[in-house]
């Protein structure tokens, strides 16, 4: 086990009315602030002794980029032939496949996901997957790629290039190379609306957490977070205005997806909360984050890999991205230390930790810290 994390819960604040929703499936899209949501869900699972649908063996994703199958989950058939083990929380990367997900998650599960403006999502993907995706490897920059994408993008390479075009559409289980015909797009948007009770928007992360907390009846401390898997400013590139318009055409399916659910998000906020309550609860969330930043974090800010003193807290580094992490303050009492640790554990380490807790008889997961 990587960490000794006790069962104590974080300080009570912002109590919600009614029993909390404890069966939750989060479709973890790529480069959309989803790692921070992932941390929130893992913390909730651990502090409430809930089961998590974790990847089998040494894997850290649930079969991605192939369509999800129930057998990608560790322990899914442990109740005997024909009997499926059900889990409370599901949030590791997968490509959505509803019939197979329903074999793993109970009836009445709350399904949600998160989207990001495709301009910024593609920019992040280009930096993160630059050395991994054939379509990106030959392009000097994303601006160069977008000026002539078909010179670099080979549709026949299929799954190798999923990060290079309409990646959020792909994560939802759809064809990322499909023509953006109106009838097709409308039908797929209706599919998403029917299956997912909520689609969050990364650009309005705090507002998203307030709405999520309201619908799940969770406490304020359950959804307060620090940004995880974020990049240093020096590894973020700015796109020209022409390139930004080209992203909207190149990733037309993602652009339609984002536009649609950006609208529905604000309709939902208005229906559930209203502007005054939203402002009040966002202010509470941000105030609590400031308190926990001062309590938990050394210098109150993220650090690059070379500055992180505890190797267990160093996030996975990939491509040309400079992924940031955190140092904790020294001298914390044990209860506070456990709470703060949970908030800063990188994604791979937290997956390995919960795997060791749920499956102590299995070999532990080995954690890679550097990617291609």
JSON list of C-alpha atoms in Angstrom, two decimals, residues 117-120 122-123 141-150 152 164-166 238-255:
[
{"chain": "A", "resi": 117, "resn": "UNK", "atom": "CA", "xyz": [-14.12, 23.99, -25.02]},
{"chain": "A", "resi": 118, "resn": "UNK", "atom": "CA", "xyz": [-12.58, 21.95, -27.88]},
{"chain": "A", "resi": 119, "resn": "UNK", "atom": "CA", "xyz": [-10.12, 24.75, -28.66]},
{"chain": "A", "resi": 120, "resn": "UNK", "atom": "CA", "xyz": [-8.43, 24.32, -25.29]},
{"chain": "A", "resi": 122, "resn": "UNK", "atom": "CA", "xyz": [-7.25, 19.98, -28.37]},
{"chain": "A", "resi": 123, "resn": "UNK", "atom": "CA", "xyz": [-4.39, 22.27, -27.36]},
{"chain": "A", "resi": 141, "resn": "UNK", "atom": "CA", "xyz": [3.00, 22.92, -33.53]},
{"chain": "A", "resi": 142, "resn": "UNK", "atom": "CA", "xyz": [-0.77, 22.72, -33.25]},
{"chain": "A", "resi": 143, "resn": "UNK", "atom": "CA", "xyz": [-1.05, 25.85, -35.40]},
{"chain": "A", "resi": 144, "resn": "UNK", "atom": "CA", "xyz": [0.89, 24.02, -38.14]},
{"chain": "A", "resi": 145, "resn": "UNK", "atom": "CA", "xyz": [-1.27, 20.90, -37.72]},
{"chain": "A", "resi": 146, "resn": "UNK", "atom": "CA", "xyz": [-4.52, 22.86, -37.97]},
{"chain": "A", "resi": 147, "resn": "UNK", "atom": "CA", "xyz": [-3.41, 24.70, -41.10]},
{"chain": "A", "resi": 148, "resn": "UNK", "atom": "CA", "xyz": [-3.47, 21.37, -42.96]},
{"chain": "A", "resi": 149, "resn": "UNK", "atom": "CA", "xyz": [-4.73, 18.59, -40.65]},
{"chain": "A", "resi": 150, "resn": "UNK", "atom": "CA", "xyz": [-5.25, 15.98, -43.40]},
{"chain": "A", "resi": 152, "resn": "UNK", "atom": "CA", "xyz": [-0.90, 14.63, -40.76]},
{"chain": "A", "resi": 164, "resn": "UNK", "atom": "CA", "xyz": [-6.35, 14.21, -32.50]},
{"chain": "A", "resi": 165, "resn": "UNK", "atom": "CA", "xyz": [-9.98, 14.72, -33.52]},
{"chain": "A", "resi": 166, "resn": "UNK", "atom": "CA", "xyz": [-13.33, 14.89, -31.69]},
{"chain": "A", "resi": 238, "resn": "UNK", "atom": "CA", "xyz": [-1.65, 29.99, -27.50]},
{"chain": "A", "resi": 239, "resn": "UNK", "atom": "CA", "xyz": [-3.47, 29.41, -30.75]},
{"chain": "A", "resi": 240, "resn": "UNK", "atom": "CA", "xyz": [-3.88, 32.06, -33.41]},
{"chain": "A", "resi": 241, "resn": "UNK", "atom": "CA", "xyz": [-7.44, 33.30, -34.05]},
{"chain": "A", "resi": 242, "resn": "UNK", "atom": "CA", "xyz": [-7.34, 31.43, -37.37]},
{"chain": "A", "resi": 243, "resn": "UNK", "atom": "CA", "xyz": [-6.36, 28.19, -35.61]},
{"chain": "A", "resi": 244, "resn": "UNK", "atom": "CA", "xyz": [-9.15, 28.59, -33.08]},
{"chain": "A", "resi": 245, "resn": "UNK", "atom": "CA", "xyz": [-11.69, 28.78, -35.89]},
{"chain": "A", "resi": 246, "resn": "UNK", "atom": "CA", "xyz": [-10.06, 25.79, -37.55]},
{"chain": "A", "resi": 247, "resn": "UNK", "atom": "CA", "xyz": [-10.50, 23.73, -34.37]},
{"chain": "A", "resi": 248, "resn": "UNK", "atom": "CA", "xyz": [-14.24, 24.39, -34.54]},
{"chain": "A", "resi": 249, "resn": "UNK", "atom": "CA", "xyz": [-14.30, 22.94, -38.06]},
{"chain": "A", "resi": 250, "resn": "UNK", "atom": "CA", "xyz": [-11.78, 20.12, -37.52]},
{"chain": "A", "resi": 251, "resn": "UNK", "atom": "CA", "xyz": [-13.50, 19.02, -34.29]},
{"chain": "A", "resi": 252, "resn": "UNK", "atom": "CA", "xyz": [-16.99, 19.96, -35.45]},
{"chain": "A", "resi": 253, "resn": "UNK", "atom": "CA", "xyz": [-18.63, 17.12, -33.49]},
{"chain": "A", "resi": 254, "resn": "UNK", "atom": "CA", "xyz": [-16.93, 18.16, -30.27]},
{"chain": "A", "resi": 255, "resn": "UNK", "atom": "CA", "xyz": [-17.82, 21.78, -30.96]}
]
